[in-house]
PDB file of C-alpha atoms in Angstrom:
ATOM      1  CA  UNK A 212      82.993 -26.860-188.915  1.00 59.00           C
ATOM      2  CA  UNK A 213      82.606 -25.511-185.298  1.00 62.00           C
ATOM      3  CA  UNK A 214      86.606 -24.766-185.887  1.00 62.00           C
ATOM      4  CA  UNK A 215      86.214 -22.999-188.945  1.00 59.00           C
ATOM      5  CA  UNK A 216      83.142 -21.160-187.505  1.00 66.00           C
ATOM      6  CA  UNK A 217      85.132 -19.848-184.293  1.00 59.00           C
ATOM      7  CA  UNK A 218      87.845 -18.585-186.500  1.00 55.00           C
ATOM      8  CA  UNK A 219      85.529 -16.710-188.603  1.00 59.00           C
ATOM      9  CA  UNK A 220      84.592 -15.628-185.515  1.00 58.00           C
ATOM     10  CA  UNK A 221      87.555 -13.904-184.334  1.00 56.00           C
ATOM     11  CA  UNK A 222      88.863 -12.825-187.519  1.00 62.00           C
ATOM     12  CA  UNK A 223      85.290 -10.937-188.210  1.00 60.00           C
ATOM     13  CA  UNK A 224      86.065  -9.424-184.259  1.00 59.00           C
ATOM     14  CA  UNK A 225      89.333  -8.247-185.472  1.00 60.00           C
ATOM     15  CA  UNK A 226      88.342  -6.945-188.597  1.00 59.00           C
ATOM     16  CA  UNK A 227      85.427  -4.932-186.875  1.00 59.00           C
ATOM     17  CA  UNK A 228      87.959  -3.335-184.083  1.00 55.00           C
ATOM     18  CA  UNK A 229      90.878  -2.608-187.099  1.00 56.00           C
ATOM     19  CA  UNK A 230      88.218  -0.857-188.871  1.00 53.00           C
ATOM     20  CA  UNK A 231      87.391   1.264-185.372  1.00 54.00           C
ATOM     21  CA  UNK A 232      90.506   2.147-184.604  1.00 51.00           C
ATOM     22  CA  UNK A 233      91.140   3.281-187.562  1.00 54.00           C
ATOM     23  CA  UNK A 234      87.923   5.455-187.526  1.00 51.00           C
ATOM     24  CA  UNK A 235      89.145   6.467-184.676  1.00 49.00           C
ATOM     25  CA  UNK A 236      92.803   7.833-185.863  1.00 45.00           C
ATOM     26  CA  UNK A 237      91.548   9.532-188.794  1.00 46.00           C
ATOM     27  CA  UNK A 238      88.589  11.666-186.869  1.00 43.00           C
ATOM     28  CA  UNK A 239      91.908  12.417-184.182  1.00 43.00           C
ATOM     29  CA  UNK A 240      93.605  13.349-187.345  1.00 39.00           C
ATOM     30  CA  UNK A 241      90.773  15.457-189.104  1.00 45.00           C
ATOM     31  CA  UNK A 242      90.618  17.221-186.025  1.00 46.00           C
ATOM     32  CA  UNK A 243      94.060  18.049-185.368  1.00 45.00           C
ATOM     33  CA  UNK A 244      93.908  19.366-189.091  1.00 44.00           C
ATOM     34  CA  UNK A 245      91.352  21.651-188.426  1.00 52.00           C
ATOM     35  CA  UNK A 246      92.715  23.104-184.234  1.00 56.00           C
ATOM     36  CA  UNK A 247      95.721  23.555-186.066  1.00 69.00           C
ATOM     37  CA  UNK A 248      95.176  24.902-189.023  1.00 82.00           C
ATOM     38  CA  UNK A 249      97.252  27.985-190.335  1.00 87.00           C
ATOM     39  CA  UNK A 250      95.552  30.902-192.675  1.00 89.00           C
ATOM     40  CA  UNK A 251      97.692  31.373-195.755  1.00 88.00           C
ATOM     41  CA  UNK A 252      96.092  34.678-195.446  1.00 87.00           C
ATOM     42  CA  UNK A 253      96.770  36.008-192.242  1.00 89.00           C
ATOM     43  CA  UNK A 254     100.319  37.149-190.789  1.00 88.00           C
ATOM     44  CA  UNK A 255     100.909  35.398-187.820  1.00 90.00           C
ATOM     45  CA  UNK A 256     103.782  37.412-186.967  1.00 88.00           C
ATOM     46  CA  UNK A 257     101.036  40.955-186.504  1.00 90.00           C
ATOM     47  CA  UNK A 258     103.039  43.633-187.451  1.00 88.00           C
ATOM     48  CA  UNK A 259     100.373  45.698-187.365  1.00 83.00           C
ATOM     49  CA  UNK A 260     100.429  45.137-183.334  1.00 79.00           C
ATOM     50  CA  UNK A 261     104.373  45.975-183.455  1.00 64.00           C
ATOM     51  CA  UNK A 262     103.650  49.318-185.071  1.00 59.00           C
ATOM     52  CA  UNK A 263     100.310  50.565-182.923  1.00 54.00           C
ATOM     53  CA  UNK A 264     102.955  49.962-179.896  1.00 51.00           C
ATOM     54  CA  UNK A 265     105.520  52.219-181.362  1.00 46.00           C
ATOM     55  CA  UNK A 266     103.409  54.478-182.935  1.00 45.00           C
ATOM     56  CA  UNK A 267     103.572  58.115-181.180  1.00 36.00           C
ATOM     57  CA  UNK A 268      99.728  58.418-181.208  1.00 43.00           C
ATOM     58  CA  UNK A 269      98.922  55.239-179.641  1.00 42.00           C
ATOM     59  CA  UNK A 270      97.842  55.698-175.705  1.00 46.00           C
ATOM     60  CA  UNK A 271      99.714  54.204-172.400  1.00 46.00           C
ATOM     61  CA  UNK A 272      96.478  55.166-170.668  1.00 48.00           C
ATOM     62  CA  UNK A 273      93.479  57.138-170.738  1.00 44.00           C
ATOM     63  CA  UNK A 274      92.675  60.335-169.100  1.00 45.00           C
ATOM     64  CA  UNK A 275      89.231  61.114-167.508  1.00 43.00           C
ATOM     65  CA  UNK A 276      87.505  64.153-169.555  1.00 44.00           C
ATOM     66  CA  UNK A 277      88.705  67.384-168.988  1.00 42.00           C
ATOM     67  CA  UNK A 278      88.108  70.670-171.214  1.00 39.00           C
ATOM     68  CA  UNK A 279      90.872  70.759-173.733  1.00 35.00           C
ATOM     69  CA  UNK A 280      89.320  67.276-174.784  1.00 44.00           C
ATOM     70  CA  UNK A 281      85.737  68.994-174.619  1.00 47.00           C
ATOM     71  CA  UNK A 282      85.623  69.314-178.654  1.00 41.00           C
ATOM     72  CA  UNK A 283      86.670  65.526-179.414  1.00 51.00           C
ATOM     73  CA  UNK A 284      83.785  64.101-176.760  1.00 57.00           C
ATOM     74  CA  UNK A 285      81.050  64.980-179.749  1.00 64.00           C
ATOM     75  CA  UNK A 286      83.150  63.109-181.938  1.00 72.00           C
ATOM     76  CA  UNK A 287      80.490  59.651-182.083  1.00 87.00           C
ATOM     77  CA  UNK A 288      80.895  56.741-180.095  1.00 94.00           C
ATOM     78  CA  UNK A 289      79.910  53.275-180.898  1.00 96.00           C
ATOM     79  CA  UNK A 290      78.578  51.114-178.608  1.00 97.00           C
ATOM     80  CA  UNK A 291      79.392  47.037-179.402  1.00 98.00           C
ATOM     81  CA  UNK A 292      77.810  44.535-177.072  1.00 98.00           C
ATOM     82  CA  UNK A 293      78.123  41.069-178.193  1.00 98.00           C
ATOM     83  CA  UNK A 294      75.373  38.619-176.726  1.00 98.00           C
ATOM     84  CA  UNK A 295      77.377  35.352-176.591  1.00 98.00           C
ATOM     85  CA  UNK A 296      74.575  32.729-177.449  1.00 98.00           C
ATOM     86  CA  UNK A 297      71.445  34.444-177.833  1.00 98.00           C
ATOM     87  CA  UNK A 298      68.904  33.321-180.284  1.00 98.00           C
ATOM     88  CA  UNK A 299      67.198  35.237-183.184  1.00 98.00           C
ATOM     89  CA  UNK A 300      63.424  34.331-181.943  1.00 97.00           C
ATOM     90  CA  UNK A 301      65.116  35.158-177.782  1.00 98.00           C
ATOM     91  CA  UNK A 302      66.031  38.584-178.906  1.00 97.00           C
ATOM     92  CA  UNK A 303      62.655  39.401-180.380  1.00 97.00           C
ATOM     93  CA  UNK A 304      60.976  39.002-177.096  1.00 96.00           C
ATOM     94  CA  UNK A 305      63.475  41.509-175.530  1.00 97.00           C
ATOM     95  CA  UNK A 306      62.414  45.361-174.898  1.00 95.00           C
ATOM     96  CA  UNK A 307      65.105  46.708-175.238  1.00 94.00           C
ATOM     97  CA  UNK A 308      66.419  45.548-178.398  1.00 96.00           C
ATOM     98  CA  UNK A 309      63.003  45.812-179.816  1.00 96.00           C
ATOM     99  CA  UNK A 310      63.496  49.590-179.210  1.00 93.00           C
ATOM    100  CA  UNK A 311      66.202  49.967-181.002  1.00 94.00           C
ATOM    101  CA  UNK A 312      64.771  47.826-184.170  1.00 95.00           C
ATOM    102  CA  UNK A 313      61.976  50.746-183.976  1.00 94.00           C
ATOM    103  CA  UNK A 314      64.913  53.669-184.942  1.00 91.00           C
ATOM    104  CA  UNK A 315      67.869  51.400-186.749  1.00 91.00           C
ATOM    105  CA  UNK A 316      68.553  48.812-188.991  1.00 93.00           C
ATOM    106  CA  UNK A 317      66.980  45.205-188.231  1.00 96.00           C
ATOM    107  CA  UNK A 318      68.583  42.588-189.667  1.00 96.00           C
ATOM    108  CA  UNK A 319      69.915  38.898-189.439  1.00 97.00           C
ATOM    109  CA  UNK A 320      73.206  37.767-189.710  1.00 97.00           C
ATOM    110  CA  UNK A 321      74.516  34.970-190.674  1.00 96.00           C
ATOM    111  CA  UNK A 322      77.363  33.160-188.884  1.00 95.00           C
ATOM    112  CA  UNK A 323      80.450  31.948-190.728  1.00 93.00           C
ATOM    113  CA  UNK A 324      81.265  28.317-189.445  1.00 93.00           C
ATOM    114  CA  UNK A 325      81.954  26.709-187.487  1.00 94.00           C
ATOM    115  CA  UNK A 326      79.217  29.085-185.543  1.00 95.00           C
ATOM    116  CA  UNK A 327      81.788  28.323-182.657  1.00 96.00           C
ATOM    117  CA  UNK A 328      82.445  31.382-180.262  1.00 97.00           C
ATOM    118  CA  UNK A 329      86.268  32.286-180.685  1.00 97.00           C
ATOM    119  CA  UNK A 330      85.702  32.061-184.299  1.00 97.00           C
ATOM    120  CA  UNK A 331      82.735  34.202-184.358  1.00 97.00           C
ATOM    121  CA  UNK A 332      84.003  37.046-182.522  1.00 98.00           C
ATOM    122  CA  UNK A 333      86.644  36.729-184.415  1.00 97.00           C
ATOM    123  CA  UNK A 334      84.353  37.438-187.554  1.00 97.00           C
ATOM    124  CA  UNK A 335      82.561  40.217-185.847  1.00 97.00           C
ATOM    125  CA  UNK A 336      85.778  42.240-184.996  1.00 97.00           C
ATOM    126  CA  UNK A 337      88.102  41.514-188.030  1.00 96.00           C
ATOM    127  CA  UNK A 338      85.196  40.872-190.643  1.00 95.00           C
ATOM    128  CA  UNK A 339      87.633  37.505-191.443  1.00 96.00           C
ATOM    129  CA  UNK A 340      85.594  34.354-191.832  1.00 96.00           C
ATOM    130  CA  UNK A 341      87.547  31.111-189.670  1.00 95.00           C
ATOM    131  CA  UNK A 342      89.658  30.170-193.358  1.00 94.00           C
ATOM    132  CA  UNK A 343      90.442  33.980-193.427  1.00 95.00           C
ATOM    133  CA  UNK A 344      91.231  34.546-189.823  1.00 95.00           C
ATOM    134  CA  UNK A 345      93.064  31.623-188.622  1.00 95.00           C
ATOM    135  CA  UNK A 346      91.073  31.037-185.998  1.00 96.00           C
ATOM    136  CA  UNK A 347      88.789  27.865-186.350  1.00 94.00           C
ATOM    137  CA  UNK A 348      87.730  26.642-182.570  1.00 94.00           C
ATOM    138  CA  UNK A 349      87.796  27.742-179.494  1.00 94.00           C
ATOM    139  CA  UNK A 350      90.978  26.047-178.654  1.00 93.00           C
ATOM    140  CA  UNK A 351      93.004  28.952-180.510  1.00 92.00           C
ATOM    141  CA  UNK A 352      95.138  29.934-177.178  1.00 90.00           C
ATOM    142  CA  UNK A 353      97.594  33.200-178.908  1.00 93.00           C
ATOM    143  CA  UNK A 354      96.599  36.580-180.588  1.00 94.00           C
ATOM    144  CA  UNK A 355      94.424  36.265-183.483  1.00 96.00           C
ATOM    145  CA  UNK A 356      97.001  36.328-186.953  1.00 96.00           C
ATOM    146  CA  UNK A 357      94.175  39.387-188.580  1.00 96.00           C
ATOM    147  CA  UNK A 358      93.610  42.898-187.531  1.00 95.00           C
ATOM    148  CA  UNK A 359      90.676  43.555-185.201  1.00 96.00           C
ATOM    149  CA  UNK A 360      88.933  46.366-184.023  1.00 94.00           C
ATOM    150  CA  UNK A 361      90.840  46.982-180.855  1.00 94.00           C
ATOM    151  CA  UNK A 362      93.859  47.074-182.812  1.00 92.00           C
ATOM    152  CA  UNK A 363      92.802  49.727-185.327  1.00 91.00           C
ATOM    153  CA  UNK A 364      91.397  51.506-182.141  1.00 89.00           C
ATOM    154  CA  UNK A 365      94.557  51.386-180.584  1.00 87.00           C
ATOM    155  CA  UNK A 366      96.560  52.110-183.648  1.00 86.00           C
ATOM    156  CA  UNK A 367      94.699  55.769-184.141  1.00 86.00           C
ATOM    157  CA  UNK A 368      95.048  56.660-180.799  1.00 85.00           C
ATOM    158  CA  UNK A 369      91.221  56.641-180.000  1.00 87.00           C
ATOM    159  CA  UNK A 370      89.553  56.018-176.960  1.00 90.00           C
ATOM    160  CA  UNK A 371      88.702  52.894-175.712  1.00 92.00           C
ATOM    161  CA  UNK A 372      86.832  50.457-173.360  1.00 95.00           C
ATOM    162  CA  UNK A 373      86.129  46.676-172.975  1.00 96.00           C
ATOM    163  CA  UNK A 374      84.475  44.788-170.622  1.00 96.00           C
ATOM    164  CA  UNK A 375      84.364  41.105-171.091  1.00 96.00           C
ATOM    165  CA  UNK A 376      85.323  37.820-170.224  1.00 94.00           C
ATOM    166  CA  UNK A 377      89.381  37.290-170.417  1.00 93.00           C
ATOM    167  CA  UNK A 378      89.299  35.495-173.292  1.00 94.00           C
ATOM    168  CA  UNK A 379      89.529  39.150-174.823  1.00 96.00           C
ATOM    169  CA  UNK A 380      92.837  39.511-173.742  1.00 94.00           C
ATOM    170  CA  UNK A 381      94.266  36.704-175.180  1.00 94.00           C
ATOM    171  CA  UNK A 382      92.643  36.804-178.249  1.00 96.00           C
ATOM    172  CA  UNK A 383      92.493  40.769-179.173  1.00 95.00           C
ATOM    173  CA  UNK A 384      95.003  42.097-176.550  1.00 91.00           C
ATOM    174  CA  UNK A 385      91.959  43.945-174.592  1.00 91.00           C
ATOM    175  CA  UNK A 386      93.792  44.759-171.898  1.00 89.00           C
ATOM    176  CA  UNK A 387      95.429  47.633-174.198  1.00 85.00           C
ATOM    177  CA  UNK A 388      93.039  49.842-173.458  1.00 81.00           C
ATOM    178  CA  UNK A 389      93.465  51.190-169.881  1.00 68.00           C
ATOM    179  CA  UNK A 390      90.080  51.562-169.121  1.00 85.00           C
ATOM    180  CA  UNK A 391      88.717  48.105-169.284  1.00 92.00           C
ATOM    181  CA  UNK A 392      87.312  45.331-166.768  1.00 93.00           C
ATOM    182  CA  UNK A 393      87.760  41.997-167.295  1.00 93.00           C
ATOM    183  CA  UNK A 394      86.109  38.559-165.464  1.00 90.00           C
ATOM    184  CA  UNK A 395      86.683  35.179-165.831  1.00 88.00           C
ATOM    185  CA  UNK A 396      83.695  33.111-167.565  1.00 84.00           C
ATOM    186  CA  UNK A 397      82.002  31.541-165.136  1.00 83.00           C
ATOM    187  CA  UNK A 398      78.272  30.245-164.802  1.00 83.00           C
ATOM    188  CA  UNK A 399      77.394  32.857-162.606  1.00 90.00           C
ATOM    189  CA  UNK A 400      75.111  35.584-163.821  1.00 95.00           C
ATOM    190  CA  UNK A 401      77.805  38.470-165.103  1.00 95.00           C
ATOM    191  CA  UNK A 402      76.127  40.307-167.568  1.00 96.00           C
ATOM    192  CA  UNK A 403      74.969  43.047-164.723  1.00 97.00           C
ATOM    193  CA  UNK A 404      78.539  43.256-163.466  1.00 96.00           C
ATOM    194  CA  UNK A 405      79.839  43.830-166.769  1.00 97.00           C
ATOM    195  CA  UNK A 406      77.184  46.314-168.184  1.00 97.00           C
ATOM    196  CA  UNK A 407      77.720  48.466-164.584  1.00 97.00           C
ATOM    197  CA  UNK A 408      81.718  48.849-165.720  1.00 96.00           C
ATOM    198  CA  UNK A 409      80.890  49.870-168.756  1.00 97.00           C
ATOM    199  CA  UNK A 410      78.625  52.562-167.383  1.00 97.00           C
ATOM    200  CA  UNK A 411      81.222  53.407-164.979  1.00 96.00           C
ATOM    201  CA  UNK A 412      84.229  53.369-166.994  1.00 95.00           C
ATOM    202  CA  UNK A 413      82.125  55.505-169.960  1.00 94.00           C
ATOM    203  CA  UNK A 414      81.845  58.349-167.589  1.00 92.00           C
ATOM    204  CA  UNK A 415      85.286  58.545-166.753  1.00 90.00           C
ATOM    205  CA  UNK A 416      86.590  57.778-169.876  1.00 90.00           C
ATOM    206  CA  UNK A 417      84.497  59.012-172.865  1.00 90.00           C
ATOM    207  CA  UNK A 418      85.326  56.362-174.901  1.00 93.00           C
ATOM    208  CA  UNK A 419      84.714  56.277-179.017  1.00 93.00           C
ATOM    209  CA  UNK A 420      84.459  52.721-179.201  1.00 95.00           C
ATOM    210  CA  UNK A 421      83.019  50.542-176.155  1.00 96.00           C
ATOM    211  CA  UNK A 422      82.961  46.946-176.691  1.00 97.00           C
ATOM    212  CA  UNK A 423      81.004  45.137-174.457  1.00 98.00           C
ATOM    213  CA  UNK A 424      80.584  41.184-174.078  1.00 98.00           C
ATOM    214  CA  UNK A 425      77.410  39.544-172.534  1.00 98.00           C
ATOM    215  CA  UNK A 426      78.004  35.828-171.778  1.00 96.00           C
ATOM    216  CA  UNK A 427      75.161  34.720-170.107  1.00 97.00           C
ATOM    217  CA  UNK A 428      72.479  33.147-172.705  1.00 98.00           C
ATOM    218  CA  UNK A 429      75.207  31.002-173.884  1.00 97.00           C
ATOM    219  CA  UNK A 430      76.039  30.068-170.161  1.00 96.00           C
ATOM    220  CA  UNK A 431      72.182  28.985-169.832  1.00 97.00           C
ATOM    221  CA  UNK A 432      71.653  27.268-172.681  1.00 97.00           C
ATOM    222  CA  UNK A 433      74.293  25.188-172.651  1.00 97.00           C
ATOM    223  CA  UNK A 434      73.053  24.121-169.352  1.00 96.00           C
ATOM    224  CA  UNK A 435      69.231  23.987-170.399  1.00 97.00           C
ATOM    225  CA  UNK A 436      68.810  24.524-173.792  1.00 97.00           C
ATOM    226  CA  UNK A 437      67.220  27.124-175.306  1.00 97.00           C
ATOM    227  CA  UNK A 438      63.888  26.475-175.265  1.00 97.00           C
ATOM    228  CA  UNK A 439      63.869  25.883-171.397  1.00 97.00           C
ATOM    229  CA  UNK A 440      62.149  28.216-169.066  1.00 97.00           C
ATOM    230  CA  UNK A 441      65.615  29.000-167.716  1.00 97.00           C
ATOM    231  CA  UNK A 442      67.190  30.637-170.987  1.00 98.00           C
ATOM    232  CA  UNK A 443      63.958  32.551-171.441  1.00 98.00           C
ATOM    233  CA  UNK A 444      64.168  33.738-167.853  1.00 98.00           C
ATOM    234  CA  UNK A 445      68.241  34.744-168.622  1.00 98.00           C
ATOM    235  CA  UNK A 446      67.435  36.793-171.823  1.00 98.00           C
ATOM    236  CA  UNK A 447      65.117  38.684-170.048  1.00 97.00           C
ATOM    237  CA  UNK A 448      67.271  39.202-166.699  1.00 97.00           C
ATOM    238  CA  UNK A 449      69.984  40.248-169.932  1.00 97.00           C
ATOM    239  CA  UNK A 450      67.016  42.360-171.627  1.00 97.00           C
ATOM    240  CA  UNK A 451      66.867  44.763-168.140  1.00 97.00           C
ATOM    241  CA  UNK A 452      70.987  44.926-168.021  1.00 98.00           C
ATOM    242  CA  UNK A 453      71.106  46.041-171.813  1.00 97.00           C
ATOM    243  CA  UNK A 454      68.077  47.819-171.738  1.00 97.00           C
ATOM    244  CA  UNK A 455      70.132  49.957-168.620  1.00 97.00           C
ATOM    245  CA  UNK A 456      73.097  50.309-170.917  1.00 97.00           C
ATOM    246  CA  UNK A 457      71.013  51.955-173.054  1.00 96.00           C
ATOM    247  CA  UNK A 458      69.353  54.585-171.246  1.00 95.00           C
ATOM    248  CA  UNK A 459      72.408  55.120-169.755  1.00 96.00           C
ATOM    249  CA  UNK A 460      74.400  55.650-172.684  1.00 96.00           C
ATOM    250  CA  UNK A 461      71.853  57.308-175.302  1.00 93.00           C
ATOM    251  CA  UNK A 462      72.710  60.438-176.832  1.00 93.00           C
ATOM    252  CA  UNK A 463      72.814  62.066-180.492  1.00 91.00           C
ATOM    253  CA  UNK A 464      76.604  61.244-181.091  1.00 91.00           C
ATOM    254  CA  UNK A 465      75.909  57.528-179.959  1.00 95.00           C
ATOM    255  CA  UNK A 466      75.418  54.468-182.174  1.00 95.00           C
ATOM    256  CA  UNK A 467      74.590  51.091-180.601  1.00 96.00           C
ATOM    257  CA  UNK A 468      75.752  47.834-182.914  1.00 97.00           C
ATOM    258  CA  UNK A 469      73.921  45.175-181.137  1.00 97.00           C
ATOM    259  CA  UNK A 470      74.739  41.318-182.170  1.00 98.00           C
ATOM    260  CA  UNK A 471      75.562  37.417-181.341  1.00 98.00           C
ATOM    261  CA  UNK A 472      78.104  35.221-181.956  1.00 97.00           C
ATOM    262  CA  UNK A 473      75.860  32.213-182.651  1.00 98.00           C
ATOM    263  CA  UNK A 474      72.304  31.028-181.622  1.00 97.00           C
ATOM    264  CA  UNK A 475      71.767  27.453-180.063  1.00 98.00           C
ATOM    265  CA  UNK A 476      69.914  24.366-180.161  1.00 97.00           C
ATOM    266  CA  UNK A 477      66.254  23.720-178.314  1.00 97.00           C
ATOM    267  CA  UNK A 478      68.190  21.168-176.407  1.00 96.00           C
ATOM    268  CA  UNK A 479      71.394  23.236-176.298  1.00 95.00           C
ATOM    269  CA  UNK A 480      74.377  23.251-178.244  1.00 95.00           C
ATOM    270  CA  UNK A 481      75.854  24.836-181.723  1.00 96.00           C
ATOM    271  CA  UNK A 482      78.794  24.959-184.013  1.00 93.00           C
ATOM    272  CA  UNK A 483      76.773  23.288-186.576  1.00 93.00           C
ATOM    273  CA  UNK A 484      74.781  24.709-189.942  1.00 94.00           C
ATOM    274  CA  UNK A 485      71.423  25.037-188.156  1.00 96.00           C
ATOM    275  CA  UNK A 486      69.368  27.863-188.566  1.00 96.00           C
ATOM    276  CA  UNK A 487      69.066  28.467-185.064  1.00 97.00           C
ATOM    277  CA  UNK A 488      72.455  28.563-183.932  1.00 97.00           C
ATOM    278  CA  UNK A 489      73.575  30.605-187.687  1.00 97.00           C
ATOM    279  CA  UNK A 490      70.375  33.127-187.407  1.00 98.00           C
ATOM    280  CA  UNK A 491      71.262  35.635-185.296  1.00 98.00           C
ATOM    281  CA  UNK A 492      70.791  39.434-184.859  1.00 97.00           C
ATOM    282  CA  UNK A 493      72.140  42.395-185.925  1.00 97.00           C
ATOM    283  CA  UNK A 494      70.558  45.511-184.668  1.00 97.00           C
TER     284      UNK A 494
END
């Protein structure tokens, strides 16, 4: 019986580590289904990016303003910051966006999933949801297989200015437009750094479309969490920076389009269906 017993034994043991290996090879598997998964509806071979760079309109550089341009600077400018991580009830505590709920529209987006960065900003540039775009994690490494804004920017010859992480440069081919700084992400505080370029490269360069990423709230609460006193002190070092775009940057012909990729978790984290991290705003 003891024999019997220890057999059982072992068999049960094998059994139980069969059954977690094999758990184990099909989540590997699920997941390499979804990094590599390929958009039946997206062209992964861009043409539109083949014809902005032939196309006789379509800048080498930019020029700082000069007179004969004089009747094209009324022409409006948007202004597109992207606050990587920030959190529907964090961006009701900050002045500056509050201001500009007072005069424009207020609302809340919802993210697509999974509310994962690349994705997201994906979503915001293209309008292409993750099954549209192609792009389903943040471990897409080439040019996004949809049409953003910097290419249609680019395309039409119009003005333009980025400042963000690098990550734009892989992903949209920021570095197109000549007047642009880029950084890479790191968890120092960058958001002042990269709201002074912009203010600096808007004088020169008058742009009509100024896309501006802010990734410090995500930087914090991935580190704390959003409910910690350090994410709430963040936002509001981020509130002053944007705030400072904003004055510096107002005028009749300007429109600011103020948003987030994704929210986060008390304790940190998203990517998941949450209404934190899928609430976000969209000023």
């Amino acid at each position: 019986m003891r024999w019997l017993s220890w057999v059982a034994g072992v068999l049960a043991l094998f059994v139980c580590l069969g059954a977690a290996f094999g758990a184990y090879e099909l989540a590997g598997y699920s997941w390499d289904q979804v990094v590599s998964y390929k958009s039946p509806f997206a062209d992964y071979q861009r043409p539109w990016a083949d014809k902005a760079a032939l196309s006789s309109g379509a800048p080498t550089d930019y020029l700082p303003p000069t007179p004969a341009r004089e009747a094209s600077e009324t022409a409006r400018r948007v202004v597109l910051v992207i606050c990587d991580g920030l959190t529907l009830d964090a961006s009701t505590k900050m002045t500056g966006l509050n201001t500009l709920r007072q005069y424009g529209a207020n609302t809340v987006a919802t993210t697509p999933q999974p509310s994962l960065s690349y994705p997201t900003w994906t979503t915001i540039l293209s309008g292409a949801p993750p099954n549209i775009s192609g792009v389903p994690t943040n471990w897409f490494d080439a040019a996004v297989p949809v049409e953003t804004l910097i290419d249609v920017a680019w395309r039409d010859g119009r003005r333009l200015v980025v400042t963000a992480p690098d990550d734009f440069t892989t992903l949209y081919g920021a570095d197109r437009a000549g007047a642009s700084y880029f950084d890479k992400w790191t968890d120092e505080y960058m958001s002042a750094t990269y709201v002074d370029q912009a203010l600096k490269l808007a004088e020169s360069y008058s742009p009509e479309l100024l896309l501006i990423h802010l990734p410090d709230a995500d930087e914090s609460a991935h580190a704390y969490g959003a409910a910690s006193e350090e994410y709430a002190a963040t936002t509001k070092r981020m509130d002053a920076d944007i705030s400072r775009l904003i004055g510096g940057l107002q005028d009749d012909r300007t429109i600011f389009v103020i948003t987030a990729d994704h929210g986060h978790l008390a304790a940190g984290g998203h990517g998941g269906w949450e209404s934190e991290v899928t609430h976000v705003p969209a000023i």
